[in-house]
Amino acid sequence: MSEKSRNERAQALRDRLNTELQRMSLDMCVKCTICETACPVAAVTPLFSGPKFVGPQAERFRDEESVDHSVDYCSSCGTCSVVCPQGVNVAELNSLARAVMKAEQGVPVRDRMITQTVLMGKAMTPVAPIANAVLDNKLARYAMEKVVGVHRDAPMPTARGESLHKWLKKRPKPTKAPTRGALVYFHGCAGGYFEVDAAKKAIEVLEHIGYEVIVPDQGCCGLAEQSNGLFEQASASVRRLVDQLRTPGTDLTIISTAGSCTGMLKHEAHQILGIHDPELLDVGTRIREISEFLMELHAAGELPTDFRPVEMRLPYHAPCQLKSQGIGTPASDLLRLIPGLEVIDSNVTCCGIAGTYGLKKEKYEIAQAVGQPLFDMVQANSDGLAACDTETCRWQIEKSSGVETVHPIVLVHRAYGLSS
């Protein structure tokens, strides 16, 4: 990229900082430091100056370039915006400031590579055994760390031999006719390629309670690109996805098992990327995280609760991206409807992975330190299983605690007697 185009891109991002809601909200900051005390990253490393310092405080002094480059150590967990009593868009300010900095300085090749989740899924699926063997090989991981910059011990997805859409094409048609109409299912990149079993179970649960499930072709939501400062690519990704999710019809509820991607469509693409398209607003108002949707049915007296007992202690972690949606902890409430299941909330702020943050060699130890209280909690309270709503968080918890970690829908599927 030429220096001229880089400067133009940085200026466009800087203009957004200076003119939009994120910029205006900084004057609402009263320097109470609640965001500082709640920040999981600032608590474990001096490399990050804290969300207030690099956000509302530093933003008042930004004109040409960032005054504090430690903003790159922000994990974008969003905790600061959630806890702010004044409604300051702290996380959004920090994300934009980091994007300006990367537009000026350039984005590392590694950060571009690890955002290509659909490409990775398509490439790994046909050679799943080989891909998994390489990712499990210590020498290969050491080389990856040295050459690419992905830490040798960072959690990696497990490649599957069959994608979700391939399974959908060859599966028999459901024998039970739908009684409630149709829904659109958004599985996210992981559900399409790496956590196919959980995506299958989500479809089977929705069909079991009476819905026809439509699964359109779909790509990435752009969240990984956004968190790495690639705003143009992220905007293109989310717009493509919005078009794909609208294809089956604009009057259908969209159900997702990709918790962080749901947050992207509900608010982040609008607030951080600055996308104001009516099509995005339409999708954002119709999409529901699957536990959120099932609990809405329960509140209306429309959810079958003929659950079989599941005798188990189950640590449950509500991820940051779920909390930022302002929907409470519907998965925790849903799991408590299952007889015999003792759900233990983690009450921990963050697992540390933050999408791609904990994969990077310079941030891996920080991510581990952030997540250590959660790993300890899971080990102390598990009967062999834990639950969490978002994919990378599950991989982080499982790798660092040694406890298998699943999407809550897996337990619901079992309780309905659908698991073999």
Short mmCIF file of C-alpha atoms in Angstrom, two decimals:
data_model
loop_
_atom_site.label_atom_id
_atom_site.label_comp_id
_atom_site.label_asym_id
_atom_site.label_seq_id
_atom_site.Cartn_x
_atom_site.Cartn_y
_atom_site.Cartn_z
CA MET A 1 0.00 0.00 0.00
CA SER A 2 1.32 3.44 -0.91
CA GLU A 3 1.99 6.01 1.76
CA LYS A 4 -0.66 8.27 0.22
CA SER A 5 -3.43 5.64 0.37
CA ARG A 6 -2.38 4.68 3.89
CA ASN A 7 -2.64 8.30 5.01
CA GLU A 8 -6.02 8.67 3.31
CA ARG A 9 -7.35 5.58 5.09
CA ALA A 10 -6.02 6.80 8.44
CA GLN A 11 -7.61 10.21 7.87
CA ALA A 12 -10.99 8.65 7.08
CA LEU A 13 -10.87 6.67 10.34
CA ARG A 14 -9.70 9.72 12.24
CA ASP A 15 -12.63 11.72 10.85
CA ARG A 16 -14.99 9.13 12.28
CA LEU A 17 -13.33 9.48 15.66
CA ASN A 18 -13.78 13.24 15.51
CA THR A 19 -17.36 13.43 14.27
CA GLU A 20 -19.41 10.41 15.30
CA LEU A 21 -21.04 9.29 18.52
CA GLN A 22 -17.86 7.65 19.84
CA ARG A 23 -16.08 11.01 19.80
CA MET A 24 -19.00 12.86 21.36
CA SER A 25 -19.38 10.29 24.11
CA LEU A 26 -15.90 10.88 25.51
CA ASP A 27 -17.00 14.15 27.11
CA MET A 28 -19.41 12.13 29.25
CA CYS A 29 -16.42 10.48 30.96
CA VAL A 30 -16.16 11.63 34.59
CA LYS A 31 -12.90 9.73 35.21
CA CYS A 32 -14.52 7.46 37.79
CA THR A 33 -12.06 4.69 36.72
CA ILE A 34 -14.70 1.96 36.99
CA CYS A 35 -13.61 0.76 33.55
CA GLU A 36 -10.01 0.66 34.75
CA THR A 37 -10.82 -1.55 37.71
CA ALA A 38 -12.99 -3.87 35.60
CA CYS A 39 -10.50 -4.25 32.72
CA PRO A 40 -9.15 -7.83 32.71
CA VAL A 41 -6.05 -6.90 30.68
CA ALA A 42 -4.86 -3.90 32.72
CA ALA A 43 -5.13 -6.09 35.82
CA VAL A 44 -2.43 -8.48 34.62
CA THR A 45 0.05 -6.42 32.58
CA PRO A 46 1.64 -2.95 32.63
CA LEU A 47 1.79 -3.06 28.83
CA PHE A 48 -1.79 -1.80 28.63
CA SER A 49 -2.41 1.59 30.22
CA GLY A 50 -6.09 0.91 30.76
CA PRO A 51 -9.31 1.65 28.84
CA LYS A 52 -9.87 5.16 30.25
CA PHE A 53 -6.28 6.24 29.68
CA VAL A 54 -6.08 5.09 26.05
CA GLY A 55 -9.76 5.87 25.39
CA PRO A 56 -11.59 8.98 26.59
CA GLN A 57 -8.50 10.53 28.22
CA ALA A 58 -6.07 10.02 25.33
CA GLU A 59 -8.69 10.82 22.71
CA ARG A 60 -8.86 14.42 23.90
CA PHE A 61 -5.23 14.80 22.85
CA ARG A 62 -5.35 12.91 19.56
CA ASP A 63 -5.14 14.94 16.41
CA GLU A 64 -2.64 13.54 14.00
CA GLU A 65 -1.50 10.27 15.57
CA SER A 66 -2.16 8.13 18.62
CA VAL A 67 -0.69 9.45 21.85
CA ASP A 68 -0.53 5.99 23.42
CA HIS A 69 0.39 2.94 21.37
CA SER A 70 -0.49 0.59 24.23
CA VAL A 71 -4.03 0.69 22.75
CA ASP A 72 -2.91 -2.31 20.69
CA TYR A 73 -2.87 -4.34 23.92
CA CYS A 74 -6.60 -3.76 24.40
CA SER A 75 -8.28 -7.14 23.80
CA SER A 76 -11.58 -5.60 22.63
CA CYS A 77 -13.50 -7.61 25.21
CA GLY A 78 -15.90 -4.67 25.62
CA THR A 79 -16.05 -4.89 29.42
CA CYS A 80 -15.26 -1.18 29.78
CA SER A 81 -18.31 -0.09 27.78
CA VAL A 82 -20.54 -2.54 29.65
CA VAL A 83 -19.57 -1.27 33.12
CA CYS A 84 -19.38 2.47 32.34
CA PRO A 85 -22.10 4.25 34.36
CA GLN A 86 -22.03 7.25 32.02
CA GLY A 87 -22.58 5.36 28.77
CA VAL A 88 -19.20 6.26 27.31
CA ASN A 89 -18.32 4.15 24.27
CA VAL A 90 -14.91 3.27 25.68
CA ALA A 91 -14.30 0.04 23.78
CA GLU A 92 -15.55 1.57 20.56
CA LEU A 93 -13.19 4.53 20.95
CA ASN A 94 -10.28 2.19 21.56
CA SER A 95 -11.12 0.02 18.55
CA LEU A 96 -11.23 3.06 16.28
CA ALA A 97 -8.00 4.46 17.73
CA ARG A 98 -6.25 1.14 17.11
CA ALA A 99 -7.58 1.06 13.56
CA VAL A 100 -6.17 4.56 12.95
CA MET A 101 -2.80 3.45 14.31
CA LYS A 102 -2.72 0.33 12.13
CA ALA A 103 -3.83 2.28 9.08
CA GLU A 104 -0.86 4.58 9.63
CA GLN A 105 1.68 1.88 10.43
CA GLY A 106 0.37 -1.08 8.47
CA VAL A 107 -1.15 -4.38 9.59
CA PRO A 108 1.20 -7.36 10.11
CA VAL A 109 0.80 -10.27 7.70
CA ARG A 110 0.00 -12.52 10.66
CA ASP A 111 -2.97 -10.36 11.65
CA ARG A 112 -4.30 -10.57 8.11
CA MET A 113 -3.85 -14.34 7.95
CA ILE A 114 -5.60 -15.27 11.20
CA THR A 115 -8.74 -13.37 10.20
CA GLN A 116 -9.39 -15.63 7.19
CA THR A 117 -11.54 -18.16 9.05
CA VAL A 118 -13.69 -19.29 6.12
CA LEU A 119 -10.62 -19.82 3.96
CA MET A 120 -8.99 -21.84 6.75
CA GLY A 121 -12.11 -23.95 7.15
CA LYS A 122 -12.37 -24.68 3.43
CA ALA A 123 -8.68 -25.53 3.21
CA MET A 124 -8.53 -27.74 6.32
CA THR A 125 -11.74 -29.74 5.92
CA PRO A 126 -10.65 -31.89 2.93
CA VAL A 127 -7.37 -32.77 4.68
CA ALA A 128 -8.64 -32.78 8.26
CA PRO A 129 -6.42 -35.61 9.64
CA ILE A 130 -3.29 -34.02 8.16
CA ALA A 131 -4.25 -30.52 9.31
CA ASN A 132 -4.91 -31.73 12.85
CA ALA A 133 -1.65 -33.69 12.94
CA VAL A 134 0.29 -30.59 11.90
CA LEU A 135 -1.43 -28.41 14.49
CA ASP A 136 -0.68 -31.02 17.17
CA ASN A 137 2.99 -31.30 16.20
CA LYS A 138 5.31 -29.38 18.54
CA LEU A 139 7.95 -28.78 15.89
CA ALA A 140 5.37 -27.45 13.44
CA ARG A 141 3.87 -25.18 16.09
CA TYR A 142 7.33 -23.89 17.01
CA ALA A 143 7.95 -23.05 13.36
CA MET A 144 4.56 -21.37 13.14
CA GLU A 145 5.43 -19.20 16.11
CA LYS A 146 8.77 -18.17 14.66
CA VAL A 147 7.57 -17.57 11.11
CA VAL A 148 3.96 -16.44 11.51
CA GLY A 149 3.82 -15.17 15.10
CA VAL A 150 1.09 -17.49 16.42
CA HIS A 151 2.12 -18.80 19.84
CA ARG A 152 3.07 -22.47 19.93
CA ASP A 153 0.69 -23.21 22.82
CA ALA A 154 -2.29 -21.13 21.67
CA PRO A 155 -5.54 -23.09 21.20
CA MET A 156 -6.28 -24.14 17.63
CA PRO A 157 -9.56 -25.31 16.09
CA THR A 158 -9.99 -28.97 15.23
CA ALA A 159 -10.61 -29.61 11.55
CA ARG A 160 -13.55 -31.85 10.70
CA GLY A 161 -13.80 -34.18 7.74
CA GLU A 162 -17.20 -32.83 6.73
CA SER A 163 -18.57 -29.29 6.66
CA LEU A 164 -22.04 -28.48 7.96
CA HIS A 165 -23.37 -27.72 4.50
CA LYS A 166 -22.07 -31.03 3.15
CA TRP A 167 -23.88 -32.80 5.99
CA LEU A 168 -27.07 -30.86 5.24
CA LYS A 169 -27.00 -31.89 1.59
CA LYS A 170 -26.84 -35.62 2.34
CA ARG A 171 -28.91 -35.90 5.55
CA PRO A 172 -32.38 -37.43 5.33
CA LYS A 173 -35.27 -34.99 5.47
CA PRO A 174 -36.74 -34.60 8.98
CA THR A 175 -39.54 -37.07 9.59
CA LYS A 176 -41.36 -34.64 11.88
CA ALA A 177 -43.29 -31.98 9.96
CA PRO A 178 -42.76 -28.39 11.20
CA THR A 179 -45.59 -26.96 13.26
CA ARG A 180 -44.28 -23.45 13.94
CA GLY A 181 -43.02 -22.10 10.64
CA ALA A 182 -39.50 -21.34 9.45
CA LEU A 183 -36.34 -19.91 11.00
CA VAL A 184 -33.02 -18.91 9.46
CA TYR A 185 -29.97 -20.48 11.10
CA PHE A 186 -26.64 -18.61 11.29
CA HIS A 187 -23.87 -20.99 12.29
CA GLY A 188 -20.81 -18.76 11.98
CA CYS A 189 -17.44 -19.85 10.58
CA ALA A 190 -16.75 -22.28 13.41
CA GLY A 191 -20.15 -23.94 13.17
CA GLY A 192 -19.67 -24.37 9.45
CA TYR A 193 -16.27 -26.02 9.60
CA PHE A 194 -14.84 -26.65 13.09
CA GLU A 195 -17.74 -27.17 15.50
CA VAL A 196 -20.03 -28.90 13.08
CA ASP A 197 -21.44 -31.25 15.72
CA ALA A 198 -22.76 -28.36 17.83
CA ALA A 199 -24.31 -26.78 14.74
CA LYS A 200 -26.03 -30.07 13.87
CA LYS A 201 -27.40 -30.33 17.38
CA ALA A 202 -28.75 -26.77 17.23
CA ILE A 203 -30.61 -27.57 14.01
CA GLU A 204 -31.99 -30.79 15.48
CA VAL A 205 -33.20 -29.02 18.64
CA LEU A 206 -35.00 -26.34 16.62
CA GLU A 207 -36.59 -29.00 14.44
CA HIS A 208 -37.54 -31.04 17.50
CA ILE A 209 -39.56 -28.15 18.95
CA GLY A 210 -41.39 -27.63 15.67
CA TYR A 211 -39.46 -25.31 13.37
CA GLU A 212 -38.36 -25.60 9.78
CA VAL A 213 -34.68 -24.59 9.77
CA ILE A 214 -33.33 -22.80 6.70
CA VAL A 215 -29.52 -22.67 6.44
CA PRO A 216 -28.43 -20.33 3.63
CA ASP A 217 -24.90 -20.19 2.28
CA GLN A 218 -23.05 -17.78 4.54
CA GLY A 219 -19.61 -16.33 5.06
CA CYS A 220 -17.74 -14.55 7.82
CA CYS A 221 -19.19 -11.70 9.90
CA GLY A 222 -15.88 -9.78 9.78
CA LEU A 223 -15.39 -9.62 13.56
CA ALA A 224 -11.82 -10.97 13.44
CA GLU A 225 -10.94 -8.47 10.70
CA GLN A 226 -12.47 -5.64 12.70
CA SER A 227 -10.61 -6.50 15.90
CA ASN A 228 -7.35 -6.52 13.93
CA GLY A 229 -7.96 -3.07 12.47
CA LEU A 230 -8.96 -4.24 8.98
CA PHE A 231 -12.10 -2.13 8.81
CA GLU A 232 -12.55 -2.11 5.02
CA GLN A 233 -12.36 -5.89 4.80
CA ALA A 234 -14.61 -6.28 7.84
CA SER A 235 -17.23 -3.96 6.34
CA ALA A 236 -17.23 -5.93 3.10
CA SER A 237 -17.56 -9.22 5.01
CA VAL A 238 -20.47 -8.12 7.15
CA ARG A 239 -22.35 -6.65 4.19
CA ARG A 240 -22.00 -9.93 2.25
CA LEU A 241 -23.22 -11.88 5.26
CA VAL A 242 -26.20 -9.57 5.76
CA ASP A 243 -27.25 -10.14 2.14
CA GLN A 244 -26.91 -13.91 2.60
CA LEU A 245 -28.98 -13.98 5.80
CA ARG A 246 -31.70 -11.89 4.15
CA THR A 247 -31.99 -14.22 1.15
CA PRO A 248 -34.55 -16.65 2.68
CA GLY A 249 -36.86 -13.73 3.55
CA THR A 250 -36.93 -10.55 5.58
CA ASP A 251 -39.73 -11.65 7.91
CA LEU A 252 -37.97 -14.65 9.48
CA THR A 253 -36.24 -14.79 12.86
CA ILE A 254 -32.52 -15.54 12.56
CA ILE A 255 -31.10 -17.93 15.16
CA SER A 256 -27.38 -18.13 15.90
CA THR A 257 -25.05 -20.37 17.87
CA ALA A 258 -22.15 -18.01 17.17
CA GLY A 259 -22.41 -15.71 20.17
CA SER A 260 -19.69 -13.21 19.26
CA CYS A 261 -20.83 -13.03 15.62
CA THR A 262 -24.36 -12.29 16.84
CA GLY A 263 -22.99 -9.30 18.74
CA MET A 264 -21.24 -8.14 15.57
CA LEU A 265 -24.53 -8.10 13.69
CA LYS A 266 -26.53 -6.62 16.56
CA HIS A 267 -24.34 -3.65 17.37
CA GLU A 268 -20.60 -3.78 16.68
CA ALA A 269 -20.76 -3.41 12.89
CA HIS A 270 -22.89 -0.33 13.41
CA GLN A 271 -21.08 1.22 16.37
CA ILE A 272 -17.48 0.36 15.49
CA LEU A 273 -17.39 -0.05 11.71
CA GLY A 274 -19.90 2.78 11.23
CA ILE A 275 -22.21 0.79 8.94
CA HIS A 276 -25.65 2.43 8.93
CA ASP A 277 -27.25 0.32 6.18
CA PRO A 278 -30.95 -0.43 6.73
CA GLU A 279 -30.21 -4.03 5.73
CA LEU A 280 -27.83 -4.42 8.69
CA LEU A 281 -30.39 -2.85 11.01
CA ASP A 282 -32.97 -5.31 9.73
CA VAL A 283 -30.76 -8.34 10.41
CA GLY A 284 -29.60 -6.93 13.75
CA THR A 285 -33.17 -6.62 15.00
CA ARG A 286 -34.20 -10.11 13.82
CA ILE A 287 -31.22 -12.13 15.05
CA ARG A 288 -31.30 -14.01 18.35
CA GLU A 289 -28.61 -16.03 20.11
CA ILE A 290 -30.12 -19.52 20.41
CA SER A 291 -30.36 -19.59 24.22
CA GLU A 292 -31.86 -16.10 24.15
CA PHE A 293 -34.48 -17.33 21.67
CA LEU A 294 -35.32 -20.48 23.64
CA MET A 295 -35.74 -18.48 26.85
CA GLU A 296 -38.04 -16.06 25.02
CA LEU A 297 -40.15 -19.09 24.10
CA HIS A 298 -40.04 -20.26 27.71
CA ALA A 299 -41.20 -16.86 28.96
CA ALA A 300 -44.15 -17.11 26.56
CA GLY A 301 -44.96 -20.65 27.75
CA GLU A 302 -44.02 -22.08 24.34
CA LEU A 303 -40.86 -24.06 25.09
CA PRO A 304 -41.25 -27.81 25.65
CA THR A 305 -39.55 -28.64 28.95
CA ASP A 306 -39.92 -32.40 28.91
CA PHE A 307 -36.21 -32.68 29.59
CA ARG A 308 -34.55 -35.89 30.70
CA PRO A 309 -32.31 -35.54 33.76
CA VAL A 310 -28.63 -34.81 33.20
CA GLU A 311 -26.89 -35.55 36.50
CA MET A 312 -23.81 -33.37 36.43
CA ARG A 313 -22.04 -30.36 37.89
CA LEU A 314 -21.47 -27.97 35.01
CA PRO A 315 -19.29 -24.84 35.14
CA TYR A 316 -20.74 -22.22 32.80
CA HIS A 317 -18.90 -19.14 31.53
CA ALA A 318 -20.77 -16.22 29.97
CA PRO A 319 -18.33 -14.71 27.43
CA CYS A 320 -17.63 -11.00 27.05
CA GLN A 321 -19.27 -10.74 23.64
CA LEU A 322 -22.49 -12.16 25.07
CA LYS A 323 -22.51 -9.73 27.99
CA SER A 324 -22.07 -6.78 25.63
CA GLN A 325 -25.40 -7.63 23.97
CA GLY A 326 -27.32 -6.74 27.14
CA ILE A 327 -29.35 -9.96 27.13
CA GLY A 328 -28.31 -11.28 30.53
CA THR A 329 -27.20 -14.90 30.72
CA PRO A 330 -29.95 -16.84 28.93
CA ALA A 331 -27.84 -19.99 28.56
CA SER A 332 -27.38 -20.22 32.31
CA ASP A 333 -31.15 -19.84 32.81
CA LEU A 334 -31.90 -22.38 30.08
CA LEU A 335 -29.51 -24.99 31.46
CA ARG A 336 -31.11 -24.67 34.89
CA LEU A 337 -34.37 -25.96 33.41
CA ILE A 338 -32.71 -29.35 32.92
CA PRO A 339 -33.36 -31.68 35.91
CA GLY A 340 -30.24 -32.84 37.75
CA LEU A 341 -27.94 -30.31 36.08
CA GLU A 342 -26.13 -28.19 38.66
CA VAL A 343 -25.03 -25.07 36.79
CA ILE A 344 -22.21 -23.11 38.38
CA ASP A 345 -21.65 -19.65 36.91
CA SER A 346 -18.01 -18.71 36.57
CA ASN A 347 -18.49 -15.07 37.64
CA VAL A 348 -15.20 -14.42 35.84
CA THR A 349 -14.90 -11.43 33.53
CA CYS A 350 -12.99 -12.94 30.61
CA CYS A 351 -11.27 -16.13 29.42
CA GLY A 352 -8.49 -14.05 27.81
CA ILE A 353 -8.62 -15.31 24.23
CA ALA A 354 -10.73 -12.42 22.84
CA GLY A 355 -11.04 -13.97 19.38
CA THR A 356 -7.55 -13.80 17.89
CA TYR A 357 -5.89 -11.78 20.69
CA GLY A 358 -4.63 -14.77 22.69
CA LEU A 359 -3.22 -16.47 19.60
CA LYS A 360 -0.52 -13.84 19.12
CA LYS A 361 2.87 -14.69 20.56
CA GLU A 362 3.33 -11.28 22.22
CA LYS A 363 -0.11 -11.46 23.85
CA TYR A 364 -0.40 -15.15 24.69
CA GLU A 365 0.93 -14.89 28.25
CA ILE A 366 -1.38 -11.94 28.93
CA ALA A 367 -4.36 -13.94 27.68
CA GLN A 368 -3.40 -16.86 29.91
CA ALA A 369 -3.06 -14.61 32.95
CA VAL A 370 -6.48 -13.07 32.25
CA GLY A 371 -8.10 -16.49 31.99
CA GLN A 372 -6.33 -18.25 34.87
CA PRO A 373 -9.09 -17.62 37.45
CA LEU A 374 -11.59 -19.14 35.02
CA PHE A 375 -9.40 -22.16 34.30
CA ASP A 376 -9.02 -22.77 38.04
CA MET A 377 -12.77 -22.44 38.58
CA VAL A 378 -13.58 -24.91 35.80
CA GLN A 379 -11.08 -27.47 37.10
CA ALA A 380 -12.44 -27.18 40.64
CA ASN A 381 -16.12 -27.53 39.74
CA SER A 382 -16.35 -29.81 36.71
CA ASP A 383 -17.59 -33.35 36.41
CA GLY A 384 -15.77 -33.58 33.09
CA LEU A 385 -17.63 -30.94 31.10
CA ALA A 386 -17.97 -27.15 30.96
CA ALA A 387 -20.13 -24.86 28.82
CA CYS A 388 -19.63 -21.53 27.08
CA ASP A 389 -21.47 -19.74 24.26
CA THR A 390 -18.62 -18.67 21.96
CA GLU A 391 -16.19 -20.77 19.97
CA THR A 392 -12.75 -19.36 20.66
CA CYS A 393 -13.62 -19.06 24.35
CA ARG A 394 -14.49 -22.76 24.40
CA TRP A 395 -11.18 -23.62 22.75
CA GLN A 396 -9.31 -21.46 25.25
CA ILE A 397 -11.07 -22.94 28.27
CA GLU A 398 -10.64 -26.52 27.08
CA LYS A 399 -6.97 -26.13 26.16
CA SER A 400 -5.99 -24.34 29.37
CA SER A 401 -8.16 -26.22 31.88
CA GLY A 402 -8.07 -29.66 30.31
CA VAL A 403 -11.87 -29.88 30.64
CA GLU A 404 -14.01 -30.54 27.56
CA THR A 405 -16.04 -27.40 26.87
CA VAL A 406 -19.19 -27.37 24.76
CA HIS A 407 -21.92 -25.04 23.55
CA PRO A 408 -24.93 -25.05 25.92
CA ILE A 409 -27.11 -26.40 23.11
CA VAL A 410 -25.23 -29.71 23.40
CA LEU A 411 -26.71 -30.19 26.88
CA VAL A 412 -30.19 -29.18 25.68
CA HIS A 413 -29.91 -31.69 22.83
CA ARG A 414 -29.03 -34.40 25.34
CA ALA A 415 -31.85 -33.40 27.68
CA TYR A 416 -34.39 -33.67 24.86
CA GLY A 417 -33.21 -37.26 24.30
CA LEU A 418 -31.82 -36.45 20.85
CA SER A 419 -28.23 -37.58 21.52
CA SER A 420 -27.40 -41.19 20.82
#
